[in-house]
């Protein structure tokens, strides 16, 4: 029985129950008596008596350019809530840290930057440690809290931007069968179909979410007799690979080939030319995920377990109208 359940049964707010539990004033005698009766009836005990006030932030690997931005967003919210942050890396080998180590530390809540297997989720649930999945790669099971981005809308805005510039032969370099990659590709197709433009299966290829993956896919696309005038990619690293393939083919970006990425990583600004891309607001996502995790850690009732933060097209110098 959590504090939020007591509040719901009593028809009062969580802070009101908290005041009664901690013997603070500001609650009427009748309400206090009703809450105390419910606490006695349901055997409520404080869950924070043996949990430490920190968020455990779990990564699968720490090499991504995203890591620092995510940590900053989590720390800012945790600091405002007077909570600490521990960063852990869950690897794929026996010697790596595991959910058992996390359970032993008794964090207030867990924020996972990859989808935890069901067995690990169950271990956390059994110990009363709530968790939130950050930017899930795969479909999230019902009831699992998560914070993601509007990937479909982002993919659609990327293609719409190129269509508005006058491009008609627009290719797509997609990624693996992760949920966010599929959503970005679906957004691209939606924009093309809405504009009455054909989606050529031969112009929609897939590759790893790496510079090398983008380069290999772009080589195949640019080697066609009806080569595209613009390419939408699944992420910024693929877009940088497209830049390389274009240079190999003697093409200029954006004069001969428009390129749109996705994520808006710092490297997008450093690219030559600076990359037009769809911004995934990692700082806002990290903040929202931390707020959600801390609320669940405090036993509060939350309005929604799944949150998607809006993406935004950032237009730079890698896109222009096609040459006539």
PDB file of C-alpha atoms in Angstrom:
ATOM      1  CA  UNK A   1       0.000   0.000   0.000  1.00  0.00           C
ATOM      2  CA  UNK A   2       1.519   3.296  -1.115  1.00  0.00           C
ATOM      3  CA  UNK A   3       0.836   6.803   0.045  1.00  0.00           C
ATOM      4  CA  UNK A   4      -0.955   7.544  -3.241  1.00  0.00           C
ATOM      5  CA  UNK A   5      -3.391   4.680  -2.594  1.00  0.00           C
ATOM      6  CA  UNK A   6      -4.180   5.985   0.893  1.00  0.00           C
ATOM      7  CA  UNK A   7      -4.783   9.433  -0.586  1.00  0.00           C
ATOM      8  CA  UNK A   8      -7.149   8.015  -3.224  1.00  0.00           C
ATOM      9  CA  UNK A   9      -9.131   6.041  -0.641  1.00  0.00           C
ATOM     10  CA  UNK A  10      -9.419   9.104   1.608  1.00  0.00           C
ATOM     11  CA  UNK A  11     -10.273  11.433  -1.270  1.00  0.00           C
ATOM     12  CA  UNK A  12      -7.423  13.802  -0.422  1.00  0.00           C
ATOM     13  CA  UNK A  13      -4.087  14.806  -1.924  1.00  0.00           C
ATOM     14  CA  UNK A  14      -0.795  12.984  -1.386  1.00  0.00           C
ATOM     15  CA  UNK A  15       0.686  15.994   0.521  1.00  0.00           C
ATOM     16  CA  UNK A  16      -2.272  15.835   2.938  1.00  0.00           C
ATOM     17  CA  UNK A  17      -1.540  12.182   3.746  1.00  0.00           C
ATOM     18  CA  UNK A  18       2.142  13.052   4.074  1.00  0.00           C
ATOM     19  CA  UNK A  19       1.315  15.754   6.655  1.00  0.00           C
ATOM     20  CA  UNK A  20      -0.632  13.212   8.711  1.00  0.00           C
ATOM     21  CA  UNK A  21       2.147  10.626   8.494  1.00  0.00           C
ATOM     22  CA  UNK A  22       4.709  13.161   9.637  1.00  0.00           C
ATOM     23  CA  UNK A  23       2.538  14.706  12.368  1.00  0.00           C
ATOM     24  CA  UNK A  24       2.417  18.124  10.761  1.00  0.00           C
ATOM     25  CA  UNK A  25      -0.462  20.606  11.161  1.00  0.00           C
ATOM     26  CA  UNK A  26      -2.769  21.873   8.418  1.00  0.00           C
ATOM     27  CA  UNK A  27      -5.226  18.939   8.353  1.00  0.00           C
ATOM     28  CA  UNK A  28      -8.699  19.038   9.893  1.00  0.00           C
ATOM     29  CA  UNK A  29      -9.447  16.652  12.750  1.00  0.00           C
ATOM     30  CA  UNK A  30     -12.035  14.735  10.710  1.00  0.00           C
ATOM     31  CA  UNK A  31      -9.725  14.263   7.742  1.00  0.00           C
ATOM     32  CA  UNK A  32      -6.813  13.315   9.985  1.00  0.00           C
ATOM     33  CA  UNK A  33      -8.945  10.681  11.735  1.00  0.00           C
ATOM     34  CA  UNK A  34     -10.124   9.236   8.383  1.00  0.00           C
ATOM     35  CA  UNK A  35      -6.554   9.005   7.065  1.00  0.00           C
ATOM     36  CA  UNK A  36      -5.243   7.456  10.280  1.00  0.00           C
ATOM     37  CA  UNK A  37      -8.027   4.859  10.161  1.00  0.00           C
ATOM     38  CA  UNK A  38      -7.124   3.937   6.576  1.00  0.00           C
ATOM     39  CA  UNK A  39      -3.441   3.736   7.465  1.00  0.00           C
ATOM     40  CA  UNK A  40      -4.244   1.381  10.325  1.00  0.00           C
ATOM     41  CA  UNK A  41      -6.693  -0.673   8.246  1.00  0.00           C
ATOM     42  CA  UNK A  42      -4.328  -1.211   5.314  1.00  0.00           C
ATOM     43  CA  UNK A  43      -1.120  -1.569   7.261  1.00  0.00           C
ATOM     44  CA  UNK A  44       0.691   1.252   5.501  1.00  0.00           C
ATOM     45  CA  UNK A  45       4.366   1.692   6.316  1.00  0.00           C
ATOM     46  CA  UNK A  46       6.686   4.338   4.940  1.00  0.00           C
ATOM     47  CA  UNK A  47       8.543   2.938   1.930  1.00  0.00           C
ATOM     48  CA  UNK A  48      11.344   5.466   2.166  1.00  0.00           C
ATOM     49  CA  UNK A  49      12.696   4.173   5.463  1.00  0.00           C
ATOM     50  CA  UNK A  50      15.254   1.945   3.736  1.00  0.00           C
ATOM     51  CA  UNK A  51      15.546   3.562   0.316  1.00  0.00           C
ATOM     52  CA  UNK A  52      18.178   6.173  -0.412  1.00  0.00           C
ATOM     53  CA  UNK A  53      17.179   9.463  -1.986  1.00  0.00           C
ATOM     54  CA  UNK A  54      18.924   9.130  -5.312  1.00  0.00           C
ATOM     55  CA  UNK A  55      18.063   8.311  -8.895  1.00  0.00           C
ATOM     56  CA  UNK A  56      20.018   5.486 -10.495  1.00  0.00           C
ATOM     57  CA  UNK A  57      20.607   6.277 -14.176  1.00  0.00           C
ATOM     58  CA  UNK A  58      21.424   3.137 -16.158  1.00  0.00           C
ATOM     59  CA  UNK A  59      23.099   2.998 -19.570  1.00  0.00           C
ATOM     60  CA  UNK A  60      23.933   0.004 -21.726  1.00  0.00           C
ATOM     61  CA  UNK A  61      27.055   1.789 -22.992  1.00  0.00           C
ATOM     62  CA  UNK A  62      28.670   5.158 -22.311  1.00  0.00           C
ATOM     63  CA  UNK A  63      30.227   5.966 -25.692  1.00  0.00           C
ATOM     64  CA  UNK A  64      27.279   7.812 -27.217  1.00  0.00           C
ATOM     65  CA  UNK A  65      27.407  11.583 -27.694  1.00  0.00           C
ATOM     66  CA  UNK A  66      24.043  11.653 -25.924  1.00  0.00           C
ATOM     67  CA  UNK A  67      25.379  10.514 -22.552  1.00  0.00           C
ATOM     68  CA  UNK A  68      26.580  13.876 -21.245  1.00  0.00           C
ATOM     69  CA  UNK A  69      23.406  15.688 -22.274  1.00  0.00           C
ATOM     70  CA  UNK A  70      21.192  13.088 -20.627  1.00  0.00           C
ATOM     71  CA  UNK A  71      23.199  13.149 -17.399  1.00  0.00           C
ATOM     72  CA  UNK A  72      23.009  16.962 -17.246  1.00  0.00           C
ATOM     73  CA  UNK A  73      19.222  16.903 -17.669  1.00  0.00           C
ATOM     74  CA  UNK A  74      18.787  14.246 -14.984  1.00  0.00           C
ATOM     75  CA  UNK A  75      21.117  15.961 -12.503  1.00  0.00           C
ATOM     76  CA  UNK A  76      19.387  19.326 -12.857  1.00  0.00           C
ATOM     77  CA  UNK A  77      15.979  17.922 -11.914  1.00  0.00           C
ATOM     78  CA  UNK A  78      17.402  15.665  -9.195  1.00  0.00           C
ATOM     79  CA  UNK A  79      19.213  18.617  -7.633  1.00  0.00           C
ATOM     80  CA  UNK A  80      16.004  20.654  -7.542  1.00  0.00           C
ATOM     81  CA  UNK A  81      14.379  17.743  -5.726  1.00  0.00           C
ATOM     82  CA  UNK A  82      17.331  17.385  -3.315  1.00  0.00           C
ATOM     83  CA  UNK A  83      18.135  13.953  -4.699  1.00  0.00           C
ATOM     84  CA  UNK A  84      21.431  12.503  -5.839  1.00  0.00           C
ATOM     85  CA  UNK A  85      22.270  10.678  -9.085  1.00  0.00           C
ATOM     86  CA  UNK A  86      24.256   7.473  -9.575  1.00  0.00           C
ATOM     87  CA  UNK A  87      25.275   6.501 -13.108  1.00  0.00           C
ATOM     88  CA  UNK A  88      25.599   2.773 -13.837  1.00  0.00           C
ATOM     89  CA  UNK A  89      26.521   0.759 -16.906  1.00  0.00           C
ATOM     90  CA  UNK A  90      24.740  -2.537 -17.438  1.00  0.00           C
ATOM     91  CA  UNK A  91      26.830  -4.579 -19.835  1.00  0.00           C
ATOM     92  CA  UNK A  92      26.248  -7.929 -21.465  1.00  0.00           C
ATOM     93  CA  UNK A  93      28.822  -9.935 -19.497  1.00  0.00           C
ATOM     94  CA  UNK A  94      28.772 -11.550 -16.070  1.00  0.00           C
ATOM     95  CA  UNK A  95      31.412  -9.152 -14.731  1.00  0.00           C
ATOM     96  CA  UNK A  96      29.291  -6.122 -15.571  1.00  0.00           C
ATOM     97  CA  UNK A  97      26.937  -4.425 -13.150  1.00  0.00           C
ATOM     98  CA  UNK A  98      23.420  -5.873 -13.003  1.00  0.00           C
ATOM     99  CA  UNK A  99      20.027  -5.087 -11.562  1.00  0.00           C
ATOM    100  CA  UNK A 100      21.027  -7.027  -8.423  1.00  0.00           C
ATOM    101  CA  UNK A 101      23.626  -4.341  -7.698  1.00  0.00           C
ATOM    102  CA  UNK A 102      20.957  -1.681  -8.151  1.00  0.00           C
ATOM    103  CA  UNK A 103      18.542  -3.453  -5.822  1.00  0.00           C
ATOM    104  CA  UNK A 104      21.295  -3.640  -3.217  1.00  0.00           C
ATOM    105  CA  UNK A 105      21.780   0.126  -3.364  1.00  0.00           C
ATOM    106  CA  UNK A 106      18.033   0.703  -2.778  1.00  0.00           C
ATOM    107  CA  UNK A 107      17.598   3.802  -4.951  1.00  0.00           C
ATOM    108  CA  UNK A 108      14.435   5.843  -4.742  1.00  0.00           C
ATOM    109  CA  UNK A 109      13.852   5.134  -8.451  1.00  0.00           C
ATOM    110  CA  UNK A 110      15.605   3.947 -11.622  1.00  0.00           C
ATOM    111  CA  UNK A 111      15.883   5.647 -15.005  1.00  0.00           C
ATOM    112  CA  UNK A 112      16.971   3.213 -17.723  1.00  0.00           C
ATOM    113  CA  UNK A 113      18.336   4.351 -21.104  1.00  0.00           C
ATOM    114  CA  UNK A 114      17.529   0.939 -22.608  1.00  0.00           C
ATOM    115  CA  UNK A 115      14.690  -1.503 -22.266  1.00  0.00           C
ATOM    116  CA  UNK A 116      15.164  -3.686 -19.188  1.00  0.00           C
ATOM    117  CA  UNK A 117      14.343  -7.373 -19.684  1.00  0.00           C
ATOM    118  CA  UNK A 118      11.186  -8.585 -17.983  1.00  0.00           C
ATOM    119  CA  UNK A 119      13.118 -10.529 -15.336  1.00  0.00           C
ATOM    120  CA  UNK A 120      15.023  -7.385 -14.302  1.00  0.00           C
ATOM    121  CA  UNK A 121      11.847  -5.292 -14.265  1.00  0.00           C
ATOM    122  CA  UNK A 122      10.230  -7.898 -12.017  1.00  0.00           C
ATOM    123  CA  UNK A 123      13.154  -7.765  -9.559  1.00  0.00           C
ATOM    124  CA  UNK A 124      12.764  -4.004  -9.260  1.00  0.00           C
ATOM    125  CA  UNK A 125       8.998  -4.300  -8.817  1.00  0.00           C
ATOM    126  CA  UNK A 126       9.435  -6.957  -6.133  1.00  0.00           C
ATOM    127  CA  UNK A 127      11.585  -4.541  -4.126  1.00  0.00           C
ATOM    128  CA  UNK A 128       9.219  -1.613  -4.649  1.00  0.00           C
ATOM    129  CA  UNK A 129      11.710   0.323  -6.809  1.00  0.00           C
ATOM    130  CA  UNK A 130       9.894   2.144  -9.629  1.00  0.00           C
ATOM    131  CA  UNK A 131      11.612   2.648 -12.972  1.00  0.00           C
ATOM    132  CA  UNK A 132      11.168   4.695 -16.142  1.00  0.00           C
ATOM    133  CA  UNK A 133      12.487   3.805 -19.616  1.00  0.00           C
ATOM    134  CA  UNK A 134      14.171   6.697 -21.434  1.00  0.00           C
ATOM    135  CA  UNK A 135      13.726   6.945 -25.228  1.00  0.00           C
ATOM    136  CA  UNK A 136      12.773   3.271 -25.707  1.00  0.00           C
ATOM    137  CA  UNK A 137      14.147   1.483 -28.775  1.00  0.00           C
ATOM    138  CA  UNK A 138      11.351  -1.083 -28.836  1.00  0.00           C
ATOM    139  CA  UNK A 139       7.643  -1.095 -28.064  1.00  0.00           C
ATOM    140  CA  UNK A 140       7.083  -0.615 -24.356  1.00  0.00           C
ATOM    141  CA  UNK A 141       4.889  -3.196 -22.590  1.00  0.00           C
ATOM    142  CA  UNK A 142       1.637  -1.916 -21.130  1.00  0.00           C
ATOM    143  CA  UNK A 143       2.096  -0.328 -17.730  1.00  0.00           C
ATOM    144  CA  UNK A 144       5.812   0.380 -18.149  1.00  0.00           C
ATOM    145  CA  UNK A 145       6.526   4.113 -17.645  1.00  0.00           C
ATOM    146  CA  UNK A 146       8.543   5.754 -20.415  1.00  0.00           C
ATOM    147  CA  UNK A 147       9.533   9.081 -21.946  1.00  0.00           C
ATOM    148  CA  UNK A 148      10.228   9.302 -25.668  1.00  0.00           C
ATOM    149  CA  UNK A 149      10.011  11.715 -28.590  1.00  0.00           C
ATOM    150  CA  UNK A 150       7.523  12.265 -31.419  1.00  0.00           C
ATOM    151  CA  UNK A 151       9.540  10.272 -33.946  1.00  0.00           C
ATOM    152  CA  UNK A 152       6.723   9.915 -36.480  1.00  0.00           C
ATOM    153  CA  UNK A 153       6.133  13.662 -36.509  1.00  0.00           C
ATOM    154  CA  UNK A 154       9.870  14.266 -36.843  1.00  0.00           C
ATOM    155  CA  UNK A 155      10.225  12.004 -39.863  1.00  0.00           C
ATOM    156  CA  UNK A 156       7.218  13.648 -41.452  1.00  0.00           C
ATOM    157  CA  UNK A 157       8.558  17.166 -40.875  1.00  0.00           C
ATOM    158  CA  UNK A 158      11.907  16.204 -42.462  1.00  0.00           C
ATOM    159  CA  UNK A 159      10.245  14.997 -45.660  1.00  0.00           C
ATOM    160  CA  UNK A 160       7.764  17.902 -45.713  1.00  0.00           C
ATOM    161  CA  UNK A 161      10.625  20.371 -45.544  1.00  0.00           C
ATOM    162  CA  UNK A 162      12.271  18.887 -48.631  1.00  0.00           C
ATOM    163  CA  UNK A 163       8.951  18.697 -50.480  1.00  0.00           C
ATOM    164  CA  UNK A 164       8.283  22.379 -49.729  1.00  0.00           C
ATOM    165  CA  UNK A 165      11.696  23.235 -51.226  1.00  0.00           C
ATOM    166  CA  UNK A 166      10.623  21.559 -54.460  1.00  0.00           C
ATOM    167  CA  UNK A 167      12.258  18.128 -54.181  1.00  0.00           C
ATOM    168  CA  UNK A 168      10.291  15.284 -55.722  1.00  0.00           C
ATOM    169  CA  UNK A 169      12.810  12.440 -55.736  1.00  0.00           C
ATOM    170  CA  UNK A 170      13.512  12.013 -52.011  1.00  0.00           C
ATOM    171  CA  UNK A 171      15.184   8.872 -50.701  1.00  0.00           C
ATOM    172  CA  UNK A 172      15.198   7.465 -47.175  1.00  0.00           C
ATOM    173  CA  UNK A 173      18.006   5.770 -45.298  1.00  0.00           C
ATOM    174  CA  UNK A 174      16.307   4.016 -42.399  1.00  0.00           C
ATOM    175  CA  UNK A 175      17.744   2.145 -39.453  1.00  0.00           C
ATOM    176  CA  UNK A 176      17.223  -1.210 -37.696  1.00  0.00           C
ATOM    177  CA  UNK A 177      13.821  -2.502 -36.637  1.00  0.00           C
ATOM    178  CA  UNK A 178      13.770  -0.328 -33.514  1.00  0.00           C
ATOM    179  CA  UNK A 179      10.445   1.331 -32.765  1.00  0.00           C
ATOM    180  CA  UNK A 180      11.839   4.853 -33.138  1.00  0.00           C
ATOM    181  CA  UNK A 181      13.455   4.078 -36.524  1.00  0.00           C
ATOM    182  CA  UNK A 182      10.233   2.566 -37.830  1.00  0.00           C
ATOM    183  CA  UNK A 183       8.258   5.599 -36.620  1.00  0.00           C
ATOM    184  CA  UNK A 184      10.648   8.014 -38.368  1.00  0.00           C
ATOM    185  CA  UNK A 185      10.358   6.026 -41.609  1.00  0.00           C
ATOM    186  CA  UNK A 186       6.567   5.957 -41.295  1.00  0.00           C
ATOM    187  CA  UNK A 187       6.545   9.749 -40.935  1.00  0.00           C
ATOM    188  CA  UNK A 188       8.604  10.094 -44.120  1.00  0.00           C
ATOM    189  CA  UNK A 189       6.188   7.843 -46.034  1.00  0.00           C
ATOM    190  CA  UNK A 190       3.190   9.758 -44.677  1.00  0.00           C
ATOM    191  CA  UNK A 191       4.556  13.069 -45.979  1.00  0.00           C
ATOM    192  CA  UNK A 192       5.407  11.603 -49.378  1.00  0.00           C
ATOM    193  CA  UNK A 193       1.981  10.024 -49.789  1.00  0.00           C
ATOM    194  CA  UNK A 194       0.192  13.192 -48.646  1.00  0.00           C
ATOM    195  CA  UNK A 195       2.082  15.147 -51.335  1.00  0.00           C
ATOM    196  CA  UNK A 196       1.141  12.587 -53.995  1.00  0.00           C
ATOM    197  CA  UNK A 197       4.763  11.508 -54.434  1.00  0.00           C
ATOM    198  CA  UNK A 198       5.659   7.857 -55.044  1.00  0.00           C
ATOM    199  CA  UNK A 199       7.570   5.990 -52.357  1.00  0.00           C
ATOM    200  CA  UNK A 200      10.009   3.969 -54.450  1.00  0.00           C
ATOM    201  CA  UNK A 201      11.010   0.785 -52.578  1.00  0.00           C
ATOM    202  CA  UNK A 202      14.422   0.992 -54.239  1.00  0.00           C
ATOM    203  CA  UNK A 203      14.883   4.502 -52.801  1.00  0.00           C
ATOM    204  CA  UNK A 204      14.180   3.430 -49.215  1.00  0.00           C
ATOM    205  CA  UNK A 205      17.173   1.537 -47.879  1.00  0.00           C
ATOM    206  CA  UNK A 206      18.265   0.617 -44.377  1.00  0.00           C
ATOM    207  CA  UNK A 207      21.579   0.505 -42.604  1.00  0.00           C
ATOM    208  CA  UNK A 208      23.286   0.740 -39.211  1.00  0.00           C
ATOM    209  CA  UNK A 209      22.914   4.012 -37.292  1.00  0.00           C
ATOM    210  CA  UNK A 210      26.540   4.899 -38.007  1.00  0.00           C
ATOM    211  CA  UNK A 211      28.508   7.124 -40.351  1.00  0.00           C
ATOM    212  CA  UNK A 212      29.711   4.038 -42.209  1.00  0.00           C
ATOM    213  CA  UNK A 213      26.151   2.742 -42.495  1.00  0.00           C
ATOM    214  CA  UNK A 214      24.962   6.017 -43.992  1.00  0.00           C
ATOM    215  CA  UNK A 215      27.895   6.158 -46.379  1.00  0.00           C
ATOM    216  CA  UNK A 216      27.316   2.645 -47.727  1.00  0.00           C
ATOM    217  CA  UNK A 217      23.575   3.228 -48.177  1.00  0.00           C
ATOM    218  CA  UNK A 218      24.133   6.586 -49.883  1.00  0.00           C
ATOM    219  CA  UNK A 219      26.655   5.079 -52.299  1.00  0.00           C
ATOM    220  CA  UNK A 220      23.974   2.684 -53.527  1.00  0.00           C
ATOM    221  CA  UNK A 221      21.387   5.446 -53.851  1.00  0.00           C
ATOM    222  CA  UNK A 222      23.694   7.900 -55.603  1.00  0.00           C
ATOM    223  CA  UNK A 223      24.850   5.232 -58.036  1.00  0.00           C
ATOM    224  CA  UNK A 224      21.370   4.960 -59.563  1.00  0.00           C
ATOM    225  CA  UNK A 225      20.578   6.518 -62.934  1.00  0.00           C
ATOM    226  CA  UNK A 226      17.599   8.267 -61.309  1.00  0.00           C
ATOM    227  CA  UNK A 227      19.530   9.305 -58.238  1.00  0.00           C
ATOM    228  CA  UNK A 228      17.616  11.245 -55.575  1.00  0.00           C
ATOM    229  CA  UNK A 229      17.929  15.014 -55.201  1.00  0.00           C
ATOM    230  CA  UNK A 230      17.564  14.720 -51.418  1.00  0.00           C
ATOM    231  CA  UNK A 231      17.976  12.092 -48.692  1.00  0.00           C
ATOM    232  CA  UNK A 232      16.305  11.789 -45.289  1.00  0.00           C
ATOM    233  CA  UNK A 233      18.288   9.753 -42.760  1.00  0.00           C
ATOM    234  CA  UNK A 234      17.385   7.975 -39.526  1.00  0.00           C
ATOM    235  CA  UNK A 235      19.999   9.858 -37.509  1.00  0.00           C
ATOM    236  CA  UNK A 236      22.762  12.452 -37.767  1.00  0.00           C
ATOM    237  CA  UNK A 237      25.597   9.931 -38.012  1.00  0.00           C
ATOM    238  CA  UNK A 238      24.046   8.402 -41.107  1.00  0.00           C
ATOM    239  CA  UNK A 239      23.702  11.920 -42.543  1.00  0.00           C
ATOM    240  CA  UNK A 240      27.430  12.513 -42.126  1.00  0.00           C
ATOM    241  CA  UNK A 241      28.010   9.302 -44.052  1.00  0.00           C
ATOM    242  CA  UNK A 242      25.826  10.694 -46.826  1.00  0.00           C
ATOM    243  CA  UNK A 243      28.092  13.759 -46.924  1.00  0.00           C
ATOM    244  CA  UNK A 244      31.089  11.488 -47.528  1.00  0.00           C
ATOM    245  CA  UNK A 245      29.345   9.486 -50.248  1.00  0.00           C
ATOM    246  CA  UNK A 246      28.281  12.705 -51.970  1.00  0.00           C
ATOM    247  CA  UNK A 247      31.851  13.996 -52.026  1.00  0.00           C
ATOM    248  CA  UNK A 248      33.044  10.686 -53.467  1.00  0.00           C
ATOM    249  CA  UNK A 249      30.463  11.052 -56.248  1.00  0.00           C
ATOM    250  CA  UNK A 250      31.522  14.625 -56.974  1.00  0.00           C
ATOM    251  CA  UNK A 251      28.262  16.058 -55.613  1.00  0.00           C
ATOM    252  CA  UNK A 252      27.871  19.143 -53.465  1.00  0.00           C
ATOM    253  CA  UNK A 253      25.592  19.514 -50.451  1.00  0.00           C
ATOM    254  CA  UNK A 254      23.094  21.180 -50.779  1.00  0.00           C
ATOM    255  CA  UNK A 255      23.513  22.323 -54.411  1.00  0.00           C
ATOM    256  CA  UNK A 256      23.359  18.784 -55.831  1.00  0.00           C
ATOM    257  CA  UNK A 257      21.953  16.858 -52.884  1.00  0.00           C
ATOM    258  CA  UNK A 258      19.830  17.906 -49.913  1.00  0.00           C
ATOM    259  CA  UNK A 259      20.411  16.034 -46.642  1.00  0.00           C
ATOM    260  CA  UNK A 260      18.291  15.936 -43.471  1.00  0.00           C
ATOM    261  CA  UNK A 261      19.384  14.130 -40.298  1.00  0.00           C
ATOM    262  CA  UNK A 262      17.641  13.304 -37.044  1.00  0.00           C
ATOM    263  CA  UNK A 263      18.630  13.959 -33.380  1.00  0.00           C
ATOM    264  CA  UNK A 264      20.482  17.303 -33.644  1.00  0.00           C
ATOM    265  CA  UNK A 265      23.658  16.060 -32.010  1.00  0.00           C
ATOM    266  CA  UNK A 266      26.435  18.634 -31.437  1.00  0.00           C
ATOM    267  CA  UNK A 267      28.234  17.356 -34.535  1.00  0.00           C
ATOM    268  CA  UNK A 268      25.324  18.603 -36.689  1.00  0.00           C
ATOM    269  CA  UNK A 269      26.485  22.201 -36.172  1.00  0.00           C
ATOM    270  CA  UNK A 270      30.134  21.353 -36.826  1.00  0.00           C
ATOM    271  CA  UNK A 271      29.424  19.583 -40.119  1.00  0.00           C
ATOM    272  CA  UNK A 272      30.337  21.269 -43.411  1.00  0.00           C
ATOM    273  CA  UNK A 273      27.795  22.494 -44.333  1.00  0.00           C
ATOM    274  CA  UNK A 274      25.898  22.593 -41.008  1.00  0.00           C
ATOM    275  CA  UNK A 275      23.256  19.882 -41.049  1.00  0.00           C
ATOM    276  CA  UNK A 276      19.502  20.426 -41.283  1.00  0.00           C
ATOM    277  CA  UNK A 277      18.089  17.928 -38.804  1.00  0.00           C
ATOM    278  CA  UNK A 278      15.165  17.049 -36.568  1.00  0.00           C
ATOM    279  CA  UNK A 279      15.963  17.958 -32.985  1.00  0.00           C
ATOM    280  CA  UNK A 280      15.229  15.313 -30.404  1.00  0.00           C
ATOM    281  CA  UNK A 281      15.044  17.379 -27.194  1.00  0.00           C
ATOM    282  CA  UNK A 282      17.195  15.185 -24.994  1.00  0.00           C
ATOM    283  CA  UNK A 283      17.414  17.760 -22.205  1.00  0.00           C
ATOM    284  CA  UNK A 284      13.623  18.073 -21.966  1.00  0.00           C
ATOM    285  CA  UNK A 285      13.209  14.311 -22.255  1.00  0.00           C
ATOM    286  CA  UNK A 286      15.741  13.688 -19.486  1.00  0.00           C
ATOM    287  CA  UNK A 287      14.060  16.271 -17.251  1.00  0.00           C
ATOM    288  CA  UNK A 288      10.591  14.828 -17.853  1.00  0.00           C
ATOM    289  CA  UNK A 289      11.798  11.261 -17.278  1.00  0.00           C
ATOM    290  CA  UNK A 290      13.458  12.254 -14.003  1.00  0.00           C
ATOM    291  CA  UNK A 291      10.361  14.093 -12.764  1.00  0.00           C
ATOM    292  CA  UNK A 292       8.267  11.019 -13.586  1.00  0.00           C
ATOM    293  CA  UNK A 293      10.703   8.628 -11.899  1.00  0.00           C
ATOM    294  CA  UNK A 294      10.923  10.752  -8.739  1.00  0.00           C
ATOM    295  CA  UNK A 295       7.133  11.097  -8.553  1.00  0.00           C
ATOM    296  CA  UNK A 296       6.770   7.321  -8.773  1.00  0.00           C
ATOM    297  CA  UNK A 297       9.543   6.957  -6.187  1.00  0.00           C
ATOM    298  CA  UNK A 298       7.573   9.168  -3.795  1.00  0.00           C
ATOM    299  CA  UNK A 299       4.504   6.992  -4.318  1.00  0.00           C
ATOM    300  CA  UNK A 300       2.550   9.715  -6.086  1.00  0.00           C
ATOM    301  CA  UNK A 301      -0.193   9.024  -8.590  1.00  0.00           C
ATOM    302  CA  UNK A 302       0.818  10.248 -12.064  1.00  0.00           C
ATOM    303  CA  UNK A 303      -1.590  11.237 -14.817  1.00  0.00           C
ATOM    304  CA  UNK A 304       0.132   9.284 -17.585  1.00  0.00           C
ATOM    305  CA  UNK A 305       2.868   6.686 -17.643  1.00  0.00           C
ATOM    306  CA  UNK A 306       3.881   7.336 -21.267  1.00  0.00           C
ATOM    307  CA  UNK A 307       5.149  10.770 -22.306  1.00  0.00           C
ATOM    308  CA  UNK A 308       6.332  11.896 -25.757  1.00  0.00           C
ATOM    309  CA  UNK A 309       8.197  15.201 -26.075  1.00  0.00           C
ATOM    310  CA  UNK A 310       7.792  17.125 -29.336  1.00  0.00           C
ATOM    311  CA  UNK A 311      10.578  17.066 -31.923  1.00  0.00           C
ATOM    312  CA  UNK A 312      11.494  20.166 -33.938  1.00  0.00           C
ATOM    313  CA  UNK A 313      12.962  20.645 -37.417  1.00  0.00           C
ATOM    314  CA  UNK A 314      16.150  22.729 -37.289  1.00  0.00           C
ATOM    315  CA  UNK A 315      16.921  24.174 -40.731  1.00  0.00           C
ATOM    316  CA  UNK A 316      20.584  24.808 -41.495  1.00  0.00           C
ATOM    317  CA  UNK A 317      22.617  24.810 -44.688  1.00  0.00           C
ATOM    318  CA  UNK A 318      22.396  21.218 -45.919  1.00  0.00           C
ATOM    319  CA  UNK A 319      19.054  21.745 -47.669  1.00  0.00           C
ATOM    320  CA  UNK A 320      18.065  24.026 -50.556  1.00  0.00           C
ATOM    321  CA  UNK A 321      15.783  23.986 -53.591  1.00  0.00           C
ATOM    322  CA  UNK A 322      16.862  21.431 -56.215  1.00  0.00           C
ATOM    323  CA  UNK A 323      18.680  22.690 -59.267  1.00  0.00           C
ATOM    324  CA  UNK A 324      16.391  22.953 -62.294  1.00  0.00           C
TER     325      UNK A 324
END
